[in-house]
XYZ file of C-alpha atoms in Angstrom:
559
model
C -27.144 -175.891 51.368
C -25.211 -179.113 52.797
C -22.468 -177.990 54.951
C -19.909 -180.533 55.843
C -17.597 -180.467 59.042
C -14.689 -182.669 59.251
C -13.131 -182.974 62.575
C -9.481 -184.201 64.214
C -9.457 -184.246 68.003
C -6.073 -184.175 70.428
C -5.934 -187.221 70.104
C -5.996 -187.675 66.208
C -9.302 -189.015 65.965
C -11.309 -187.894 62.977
C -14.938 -187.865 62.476
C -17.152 -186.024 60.153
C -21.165 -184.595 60.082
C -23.315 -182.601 57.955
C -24.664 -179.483 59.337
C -28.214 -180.892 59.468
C -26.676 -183.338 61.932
C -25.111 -180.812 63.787
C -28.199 -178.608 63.972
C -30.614 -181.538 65.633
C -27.698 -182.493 68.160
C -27.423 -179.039 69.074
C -31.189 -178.851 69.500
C -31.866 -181.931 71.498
C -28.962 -180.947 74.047
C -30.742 -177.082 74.091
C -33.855 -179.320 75.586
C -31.764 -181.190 77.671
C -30.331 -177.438 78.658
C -34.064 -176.051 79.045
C -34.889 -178.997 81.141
C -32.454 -178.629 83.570
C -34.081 -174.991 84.165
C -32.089 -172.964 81.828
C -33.619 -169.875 80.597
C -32.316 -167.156 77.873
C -29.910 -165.117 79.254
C -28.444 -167.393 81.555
C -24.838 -167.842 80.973
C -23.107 -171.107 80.602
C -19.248 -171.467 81.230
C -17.945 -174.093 78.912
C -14.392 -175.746 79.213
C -14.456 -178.499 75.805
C -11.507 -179.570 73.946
C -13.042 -182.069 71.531
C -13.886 -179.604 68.591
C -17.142 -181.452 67.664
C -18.706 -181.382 71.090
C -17.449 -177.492 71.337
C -19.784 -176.414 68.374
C -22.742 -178.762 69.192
C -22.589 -177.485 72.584
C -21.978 -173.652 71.279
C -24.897 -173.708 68.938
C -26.722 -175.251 71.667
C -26.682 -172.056 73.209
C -27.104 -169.758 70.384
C -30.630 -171.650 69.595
C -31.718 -171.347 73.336
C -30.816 -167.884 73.939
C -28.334 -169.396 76.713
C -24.992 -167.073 76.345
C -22.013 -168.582 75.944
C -18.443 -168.090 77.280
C -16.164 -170.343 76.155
C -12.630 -170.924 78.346
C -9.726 -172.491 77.210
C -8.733 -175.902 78.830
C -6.340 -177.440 80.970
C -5.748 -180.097 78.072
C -4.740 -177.582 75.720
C -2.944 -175.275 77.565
C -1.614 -177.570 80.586
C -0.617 -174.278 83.073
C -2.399 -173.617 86.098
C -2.968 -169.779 85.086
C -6.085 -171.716 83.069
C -7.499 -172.750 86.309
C -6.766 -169.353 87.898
C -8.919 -167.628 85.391
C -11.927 -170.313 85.175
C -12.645 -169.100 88.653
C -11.888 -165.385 87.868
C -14.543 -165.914 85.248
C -17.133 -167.963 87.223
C -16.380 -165.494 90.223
C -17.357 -162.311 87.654
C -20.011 -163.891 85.861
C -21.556 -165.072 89.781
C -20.813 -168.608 89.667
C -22.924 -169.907 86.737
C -23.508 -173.422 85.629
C -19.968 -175.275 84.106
C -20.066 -177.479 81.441
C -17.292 -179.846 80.901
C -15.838 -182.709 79.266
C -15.485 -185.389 82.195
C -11.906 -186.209 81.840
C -11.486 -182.678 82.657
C -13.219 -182.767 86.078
C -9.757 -183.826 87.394
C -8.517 -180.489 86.373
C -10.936 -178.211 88.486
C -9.632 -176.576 91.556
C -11.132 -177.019 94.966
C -13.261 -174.454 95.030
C -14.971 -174.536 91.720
C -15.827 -178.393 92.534
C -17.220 -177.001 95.960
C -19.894 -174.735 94.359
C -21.606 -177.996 92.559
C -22.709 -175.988 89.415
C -21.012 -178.758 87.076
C -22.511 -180.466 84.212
C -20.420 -183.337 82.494
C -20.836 -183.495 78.866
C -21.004 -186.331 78.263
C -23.882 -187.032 80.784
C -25.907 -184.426 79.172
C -25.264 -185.721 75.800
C -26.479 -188.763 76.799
C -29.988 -187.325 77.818
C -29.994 -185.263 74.654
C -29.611 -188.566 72.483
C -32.762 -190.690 74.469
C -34.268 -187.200 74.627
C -37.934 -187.347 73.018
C -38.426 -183.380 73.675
C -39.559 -180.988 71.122
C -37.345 -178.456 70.557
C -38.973 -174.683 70.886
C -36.381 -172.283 69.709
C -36.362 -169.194 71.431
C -36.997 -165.979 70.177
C -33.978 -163.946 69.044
C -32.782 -160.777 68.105
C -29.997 -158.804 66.779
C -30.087 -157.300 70.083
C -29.755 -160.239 72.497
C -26.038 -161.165 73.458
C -24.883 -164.476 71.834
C -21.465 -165.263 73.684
C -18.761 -163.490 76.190
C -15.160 -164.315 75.284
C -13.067 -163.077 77.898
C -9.808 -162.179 77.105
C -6.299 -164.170 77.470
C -4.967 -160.987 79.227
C -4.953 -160.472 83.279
C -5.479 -163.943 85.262
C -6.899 -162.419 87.970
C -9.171 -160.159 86.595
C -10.030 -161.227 83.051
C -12.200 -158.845 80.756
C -15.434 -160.577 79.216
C -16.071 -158.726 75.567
C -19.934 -158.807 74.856
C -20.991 -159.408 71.296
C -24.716 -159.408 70.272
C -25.979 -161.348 67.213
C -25.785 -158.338 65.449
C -22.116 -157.647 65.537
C -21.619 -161.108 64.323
C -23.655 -161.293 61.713
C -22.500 -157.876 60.199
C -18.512 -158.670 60.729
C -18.862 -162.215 58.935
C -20.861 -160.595 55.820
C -17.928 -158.364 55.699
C -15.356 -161.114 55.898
C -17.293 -163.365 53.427
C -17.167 -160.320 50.844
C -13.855 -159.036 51.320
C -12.555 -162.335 51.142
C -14.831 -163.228 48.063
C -15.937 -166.690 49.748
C -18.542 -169.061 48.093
C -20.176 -172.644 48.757
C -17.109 -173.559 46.621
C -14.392 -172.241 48.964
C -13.208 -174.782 51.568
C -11.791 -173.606 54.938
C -9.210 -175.735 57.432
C -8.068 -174.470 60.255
C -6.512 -175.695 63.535
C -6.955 -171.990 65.797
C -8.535 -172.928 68.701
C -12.575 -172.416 68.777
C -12.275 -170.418 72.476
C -9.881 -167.890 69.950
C -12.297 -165.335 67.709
C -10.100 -166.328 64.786
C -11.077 -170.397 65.239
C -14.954 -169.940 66.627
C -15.303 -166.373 63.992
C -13.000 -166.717 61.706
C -13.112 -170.270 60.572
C -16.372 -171.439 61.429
C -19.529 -168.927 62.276
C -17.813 -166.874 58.774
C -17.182 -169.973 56.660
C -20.641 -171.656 57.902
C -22.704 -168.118 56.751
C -21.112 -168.818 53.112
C -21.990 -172.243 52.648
C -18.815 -173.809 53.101
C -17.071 -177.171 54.084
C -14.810 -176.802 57.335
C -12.101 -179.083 58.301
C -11.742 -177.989 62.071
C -8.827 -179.769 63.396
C -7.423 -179.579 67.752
C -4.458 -177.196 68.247
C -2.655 -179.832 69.680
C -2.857 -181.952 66.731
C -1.419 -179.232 64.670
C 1.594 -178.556 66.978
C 2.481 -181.984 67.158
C 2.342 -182.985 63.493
C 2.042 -180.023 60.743
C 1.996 -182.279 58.350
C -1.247 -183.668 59.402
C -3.041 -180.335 58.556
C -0.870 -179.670 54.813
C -1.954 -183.282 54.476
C -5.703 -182.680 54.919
C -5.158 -179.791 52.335
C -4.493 -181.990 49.976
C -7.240 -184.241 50.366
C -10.053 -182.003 50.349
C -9.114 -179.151 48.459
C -8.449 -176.673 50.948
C -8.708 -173.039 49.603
C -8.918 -170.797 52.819
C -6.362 -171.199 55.642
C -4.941 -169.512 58.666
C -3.079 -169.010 61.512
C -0.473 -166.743 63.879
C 2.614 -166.198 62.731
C 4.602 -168.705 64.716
C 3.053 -171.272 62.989
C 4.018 -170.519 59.721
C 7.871 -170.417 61.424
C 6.670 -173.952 63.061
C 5.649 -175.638 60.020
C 9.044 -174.415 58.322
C 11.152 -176.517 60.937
C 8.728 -179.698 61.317
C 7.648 -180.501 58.326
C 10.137 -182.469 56.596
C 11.554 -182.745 52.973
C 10.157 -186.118 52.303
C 6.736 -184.984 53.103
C 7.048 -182.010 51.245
C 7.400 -184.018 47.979
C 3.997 -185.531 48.962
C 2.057 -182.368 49.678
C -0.308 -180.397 46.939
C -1.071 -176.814 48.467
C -2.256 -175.660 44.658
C -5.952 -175.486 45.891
C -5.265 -172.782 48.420
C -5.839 -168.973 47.181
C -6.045 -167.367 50.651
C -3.473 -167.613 53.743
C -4.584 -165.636 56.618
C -2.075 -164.380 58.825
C -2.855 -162.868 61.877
C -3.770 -162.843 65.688
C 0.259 -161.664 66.613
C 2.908 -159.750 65.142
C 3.703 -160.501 61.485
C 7.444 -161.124 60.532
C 7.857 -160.789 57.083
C 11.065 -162.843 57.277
C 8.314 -165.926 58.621
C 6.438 -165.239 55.709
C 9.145 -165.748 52.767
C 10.435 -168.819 54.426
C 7.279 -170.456 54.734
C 6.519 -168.993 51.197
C 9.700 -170.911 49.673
C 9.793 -173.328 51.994
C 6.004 -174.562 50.517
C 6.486 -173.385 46.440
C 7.439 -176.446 45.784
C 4.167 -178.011 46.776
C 2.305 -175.601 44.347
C 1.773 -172.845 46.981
C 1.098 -169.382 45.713
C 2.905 -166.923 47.256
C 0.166 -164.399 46.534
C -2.391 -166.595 48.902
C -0.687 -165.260 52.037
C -2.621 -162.073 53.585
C -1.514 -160.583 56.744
C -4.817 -159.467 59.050
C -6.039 -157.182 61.928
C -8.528 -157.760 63.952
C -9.861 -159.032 67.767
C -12.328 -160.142 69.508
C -13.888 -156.493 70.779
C -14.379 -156.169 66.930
C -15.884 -160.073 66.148
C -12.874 -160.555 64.697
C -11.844 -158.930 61.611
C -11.147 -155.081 61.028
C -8.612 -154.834 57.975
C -8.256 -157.694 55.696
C -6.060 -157.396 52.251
C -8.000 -157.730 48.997
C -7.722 -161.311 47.551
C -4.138 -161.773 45.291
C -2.964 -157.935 47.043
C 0.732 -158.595 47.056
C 2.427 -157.618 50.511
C 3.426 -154.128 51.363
C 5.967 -154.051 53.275
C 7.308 -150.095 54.873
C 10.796 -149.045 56.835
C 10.138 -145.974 58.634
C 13.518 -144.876 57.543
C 16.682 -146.420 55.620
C 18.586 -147.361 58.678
C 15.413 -149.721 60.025
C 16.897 -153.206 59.575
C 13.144 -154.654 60.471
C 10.029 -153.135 58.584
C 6.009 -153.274 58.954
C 3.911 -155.304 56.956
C 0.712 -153.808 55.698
C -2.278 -155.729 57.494
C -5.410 -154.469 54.547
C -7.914 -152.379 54.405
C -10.802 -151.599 57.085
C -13.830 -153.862 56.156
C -16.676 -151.417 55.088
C -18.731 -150.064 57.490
C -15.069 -150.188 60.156
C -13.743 -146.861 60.528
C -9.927 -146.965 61.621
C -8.315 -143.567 62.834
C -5.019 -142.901 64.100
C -4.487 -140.654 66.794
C -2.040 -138.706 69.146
C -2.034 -138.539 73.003
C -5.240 -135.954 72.985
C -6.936 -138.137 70.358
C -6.795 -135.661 67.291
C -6.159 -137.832 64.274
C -2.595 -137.557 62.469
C -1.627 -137.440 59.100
C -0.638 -140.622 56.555
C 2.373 -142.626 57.844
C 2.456 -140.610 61.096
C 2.423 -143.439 64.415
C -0.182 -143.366 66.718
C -2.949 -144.816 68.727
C -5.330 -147.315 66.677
C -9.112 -146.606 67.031
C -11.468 -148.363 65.922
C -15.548 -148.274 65.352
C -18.306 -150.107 63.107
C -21.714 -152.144 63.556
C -18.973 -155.794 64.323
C -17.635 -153.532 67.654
C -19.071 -154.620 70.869
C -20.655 -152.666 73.288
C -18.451 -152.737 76.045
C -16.772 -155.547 78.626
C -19.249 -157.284 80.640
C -19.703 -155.528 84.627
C -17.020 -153.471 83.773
C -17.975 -149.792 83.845
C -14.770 -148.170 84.792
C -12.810 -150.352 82.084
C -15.679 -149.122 79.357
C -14.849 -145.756 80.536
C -11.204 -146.261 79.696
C -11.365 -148.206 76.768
C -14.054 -146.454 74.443
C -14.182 -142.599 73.284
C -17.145 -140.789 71.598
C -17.905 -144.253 70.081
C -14.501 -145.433 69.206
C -12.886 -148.332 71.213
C -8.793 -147.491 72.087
C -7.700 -150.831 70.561
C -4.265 -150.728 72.832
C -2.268 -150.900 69.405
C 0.133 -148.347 68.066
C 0.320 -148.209 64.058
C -0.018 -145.856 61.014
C -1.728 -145.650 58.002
C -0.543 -145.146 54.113
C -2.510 -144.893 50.913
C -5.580 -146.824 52.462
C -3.233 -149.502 54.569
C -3.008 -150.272 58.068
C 0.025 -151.042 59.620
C 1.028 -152.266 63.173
C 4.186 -151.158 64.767
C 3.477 -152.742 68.344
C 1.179 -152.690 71.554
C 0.766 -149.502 73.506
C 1.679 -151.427 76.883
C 4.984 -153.023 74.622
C 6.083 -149.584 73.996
C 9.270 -148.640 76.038
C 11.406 -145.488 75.772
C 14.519 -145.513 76.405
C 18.007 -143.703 75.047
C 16.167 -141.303 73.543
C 13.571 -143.612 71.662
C 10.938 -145.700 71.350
C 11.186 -149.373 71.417
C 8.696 -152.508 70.761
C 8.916 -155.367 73.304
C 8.072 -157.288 70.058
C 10.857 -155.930 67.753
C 13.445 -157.302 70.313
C 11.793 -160.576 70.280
C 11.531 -160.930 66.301
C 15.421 -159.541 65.940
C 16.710 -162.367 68.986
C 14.789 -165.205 66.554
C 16.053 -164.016 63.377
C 19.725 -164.390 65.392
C 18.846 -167.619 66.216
C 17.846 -166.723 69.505
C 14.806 -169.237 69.845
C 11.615 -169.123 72.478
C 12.671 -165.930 74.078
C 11.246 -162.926 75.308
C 11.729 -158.969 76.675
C 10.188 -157.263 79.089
C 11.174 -153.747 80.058
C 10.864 -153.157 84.092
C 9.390 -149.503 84.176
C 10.354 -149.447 88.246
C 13.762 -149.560 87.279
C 13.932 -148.805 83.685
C 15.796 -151.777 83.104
C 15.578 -154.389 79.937
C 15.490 -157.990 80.750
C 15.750 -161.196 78.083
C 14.151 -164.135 79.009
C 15.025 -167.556 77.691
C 13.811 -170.636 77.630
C 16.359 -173.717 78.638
C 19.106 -171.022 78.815
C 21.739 -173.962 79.127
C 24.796 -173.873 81.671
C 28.283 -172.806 81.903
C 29.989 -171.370 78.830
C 26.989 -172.348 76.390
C 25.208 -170.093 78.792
C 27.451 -167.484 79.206
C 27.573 -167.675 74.871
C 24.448 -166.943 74.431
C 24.000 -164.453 77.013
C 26.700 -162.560 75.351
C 25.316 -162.738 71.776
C 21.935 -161.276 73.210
C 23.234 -158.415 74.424
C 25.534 -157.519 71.477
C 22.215 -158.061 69.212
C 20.357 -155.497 70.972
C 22.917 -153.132 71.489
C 23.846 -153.417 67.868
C 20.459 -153.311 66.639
C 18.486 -150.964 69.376
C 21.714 -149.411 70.916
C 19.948 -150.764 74.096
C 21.947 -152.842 77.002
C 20.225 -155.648 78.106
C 20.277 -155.389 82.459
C 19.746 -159.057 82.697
C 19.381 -162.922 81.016
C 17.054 -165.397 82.867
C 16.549 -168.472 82.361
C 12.580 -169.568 82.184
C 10.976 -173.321 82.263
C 8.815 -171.797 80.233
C 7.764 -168.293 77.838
C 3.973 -167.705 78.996
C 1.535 -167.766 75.613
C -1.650 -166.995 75.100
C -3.529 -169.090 73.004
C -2.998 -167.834 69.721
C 0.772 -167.427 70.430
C 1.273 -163.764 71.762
C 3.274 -163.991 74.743
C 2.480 -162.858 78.381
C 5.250 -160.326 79.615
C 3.107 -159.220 82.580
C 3.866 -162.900 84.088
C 7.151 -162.794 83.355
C 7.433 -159.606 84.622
C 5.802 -160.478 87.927
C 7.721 -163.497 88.813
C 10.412 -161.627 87.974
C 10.132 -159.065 90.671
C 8.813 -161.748 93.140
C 11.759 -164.068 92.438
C 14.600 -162.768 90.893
C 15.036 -159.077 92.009
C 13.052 -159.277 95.321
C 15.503 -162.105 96.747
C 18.895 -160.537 95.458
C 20.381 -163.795 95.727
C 24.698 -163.315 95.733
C 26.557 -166.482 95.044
C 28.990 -167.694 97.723
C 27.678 -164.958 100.420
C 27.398 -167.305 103.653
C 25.009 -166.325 106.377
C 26.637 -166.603 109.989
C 26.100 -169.913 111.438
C 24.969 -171.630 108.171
C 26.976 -172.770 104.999
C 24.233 -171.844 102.652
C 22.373 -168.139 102.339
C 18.521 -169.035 102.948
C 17.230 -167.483 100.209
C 19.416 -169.757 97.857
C 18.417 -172.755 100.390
C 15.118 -172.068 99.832
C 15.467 -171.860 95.880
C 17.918 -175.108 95.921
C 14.794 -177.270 97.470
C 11.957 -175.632 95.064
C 13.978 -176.352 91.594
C 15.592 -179.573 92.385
C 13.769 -181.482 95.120
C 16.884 -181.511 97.215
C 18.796 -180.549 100.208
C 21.881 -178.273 99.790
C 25.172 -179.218 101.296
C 28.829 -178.065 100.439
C 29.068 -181.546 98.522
C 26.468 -181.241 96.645
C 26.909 -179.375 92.823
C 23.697 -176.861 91.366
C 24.602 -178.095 88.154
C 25.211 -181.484 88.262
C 21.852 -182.149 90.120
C 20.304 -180.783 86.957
C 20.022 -176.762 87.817
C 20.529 -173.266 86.273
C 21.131 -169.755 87.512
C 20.067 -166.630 86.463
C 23.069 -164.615 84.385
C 23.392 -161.188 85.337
């Protein structure tokens, strides 16, 4: 079996190696690991961006027995909550050793840098190469852990999901079956390898079945589509995937006179998943792409995470899409998301767990040989999270004739007026009103709803589009909107699901804890503190009574 890998960095740099190559780089930096007095079971942080030195350095630990637990970087995220949870991470998992790229080591707060357990990559790569070691692969079985990925939830106190060798090796058999993959299929796919849908998904899965990967950086896909519909062309892609924004960001940048250039004829498989599915995403990208041969039977909406591998309900292959209103007045439907893989049970339950009937809403639960056995030193959270076997996924959804459908997270759920409400519905409705990078969060202190959006604008485009928000959710949800704030910035994680809980904090912190009133003067000053205080933070300036917000480049929050 020759497995080929071609690779596109950040920067746009592509390079390409056979498996075989792959496998003796991986082993000569496992003796260069081994060396340095690593043992099986030791745990090994790793922050790498380039995608080829991610899997030679991931497989590197997979043939030692060293566990891996990959973290997302500051290059591809640039926020400083990705700092903030590198040393929630190294702080839960004791401080272990830190591998890193060494343009990275510029990123690393003060304190990680003060512990001294850093490797640079590229130093250890080095050794590996002029390394004359013989390579003793450890012994190991279905039993022993092969990598923690903690989640993108909670900065400060992140939850690492353990998965053994056996989970992952069931879950991609399932995958590779349901999915009918061969050494013929060819995968592409720009998720990000610290995501299960990148490092499961598109590479352990596609590797087990023989196939070439094109593996290209996240960055290079959000900066030029085209790249990636380009590389489809050129080798023949047949399996694809990625969130649901994307499909909506591929729509807007790639342009008409690239379309004419494109051939997507080769692809029989779109996977869409890792964040709420908008059907209205999927028929634009669908005729958006026809034209370029696309068949707009390839796309298949998914369910899974990383507690289960990855995947939990996959369509079958050329299944058209199902889509269900929960009654006639719903203006936004659920999309069907497959079947459970065999050997996944999937139950819906109420409040005291006893399973409803077909195409009644509930909890999703979930068990199967792919589920892992609990977060790592976390025995209260285990407590919480699994029952009698079955992990409580934190999704709400129903089932009908064999389908699973999503309707929202637990924690997104809101009631208010009498009914239940998605966090997510309000965001998908805003974008389909041309509402763009914005997001709700409900504040359960005060039972108020609040819309953030990103570059709001100023004066009466501001006070516009505040006013179309609110009539689109009262119209559509019967649901007044408290407030409109303007954000830098909508938190993501990496696959594209946004972070309320940060929003939510700073707003509490910032916005409703300082009660700011425009043109109250303190005695004795011409400017309240508070606003002082704000004035210097977002424009690197002193107030005065000559001085305008808004022409030194500032916004305010609408209320």
């Amino acid at each position: 079996m020759t497995v080929i890998l071609f690779f596109a960095d950040r920067k746009g740099e592509e390079s390409r190696l056979r498996f075989k190559e792959i496998r003796k780089k991986a082993k000569q930096l496992g003796c260069v690991m081994l060396e340095m007095g690593m043992k099986k079971g030791d745990k090994l942080v790793f922050q790498i961006s380039d995608p080829q030195s991610f899997i030679i350095s991931f497989w590197a630990c997979l043939y030692t027995g060293i566990i891996a637990v990959p973290i997302t970087t500051a290059a591809e995220i640039k926020t400083a909550n990705i700092n903030k949870k590198l040393e929630a991470v190294l702080e839960k998992l004791e401080w272990p050793r830190l591998i890193l790229e060494e343009e990275l080591l510029c990123t690393l707060g003060e304190d990680v840098k003060a512990r001294g357990n850093i490797l640079i990559y590229e130093e250890m790569k080095k050794q590996a190469e002029s390394s004359i070691l013989l390579f003793c692969p450890e012994q190991i079985t279905g039993e022993d852990t092969a990598y923690i990925q903690f989640s993108s939830g909670s900065t400060n106190s992140p939850k690492g999901v353990v998965l053994k060798h056996s989970n992952i090796i069931y879950n991609v058999e399932q995958i590779g079956r349901r999915l009918n993959l061969t050494e013929k299929d060819v995968s592409e796919s720009w998720m990000p390898l610290t995501h299960d849908m990148g490092l499961v998904g598109f590479h352990i899965t596609t590797f087990c079945r023989g196939m070439n990967q094109i593996i290209l950086s996240p960055m290079n896909f959000i900066k030029n589509p085209t790249y990636f519909y380009q590389k489809v062309k050129e080798y023949k892609t047949t399996i694809m995937g990625m969130p649901n924004f994307a499909f909506d960001w591929s729509v807007k940048m790639v342009k008409e006179k690239h379309l004419r250039t494109l051939d997507l004829s080769s692809i029989r498989a779109v996977l869409n998943g890792a964040e709420p599915i908008n059907i209205h995403s999927i028929q634009r990208f669908n005729e958006r792409f026809a034209a370029c041969g696309l068949d707009p039977n390839a796309m298949l909406p998914v369910y899974g995470m990383a507690e289960a591998c990855i995947g939990v309900t996959i369509p079958h292959c050329g299944d058209r899409l199902v889509e269900v209103k929960k009654s006639p007045a719903e203006k936004k439907g659920y999309v069907a998301v497959g079947e459970p893989l065999d050997g996944i049970d999937v139950k819906i339950t109420d409040e005291n767990e006893e399973i409803l009937e077909d195409g009644q809403i509930g909890d999703i639960l979930i068990h199967g040989p792919n589920l892992t056995c609990g977060y790592y030193d976390s025995a209260l959270i285990n407590e919480e999270s699994f029952s009698n076997g079955y992990l409580k996924t934190g999704d709400m959804g129903f089932i009908k004739n064999g389908r699973l459908f999503i309707t929202g997270r637990k924690k997104d759920m809101f009631f208010i007026n009498g009914q239940n409400c998605y966090l997510s519905d309000l965001d998908i409705v805003l974008s389909e009103s041309g509402i763009k990078d914005c997001a709700a969060v409900y504040d359960d202190e005060e039972n108020e709803l609040i819309v953030f959006v990103k570059h709001l604008g100023i004066g009466e485009k501001a006070l516009e589009t505040e006013r179309k928000i609110k009539e689109v959710v009262q119209r559509t949800f019967q649901i007044s909107v408290r407030s409109v704030l303007t954000v830098n910035n909508i938190p993501k994680t990496t696959s594209g699901k946004v972070q309320r809980y940060h929003l939510l904090n700073d707003y509490r912190k910032t916005f409703k804890n300082n009660e700011i009133i425009w043109g109250k003067r303190e005695e004795g000053s011409t400017i309240s503190e508070p606003l002082a205080r704000m004035w210097r933070q977002i424009l690197d300036a002193e107030p005065a009574d000559t001085n305008s917000f808004f022409d030194l480049g500032g916004e305010i929050p609408l209320n």
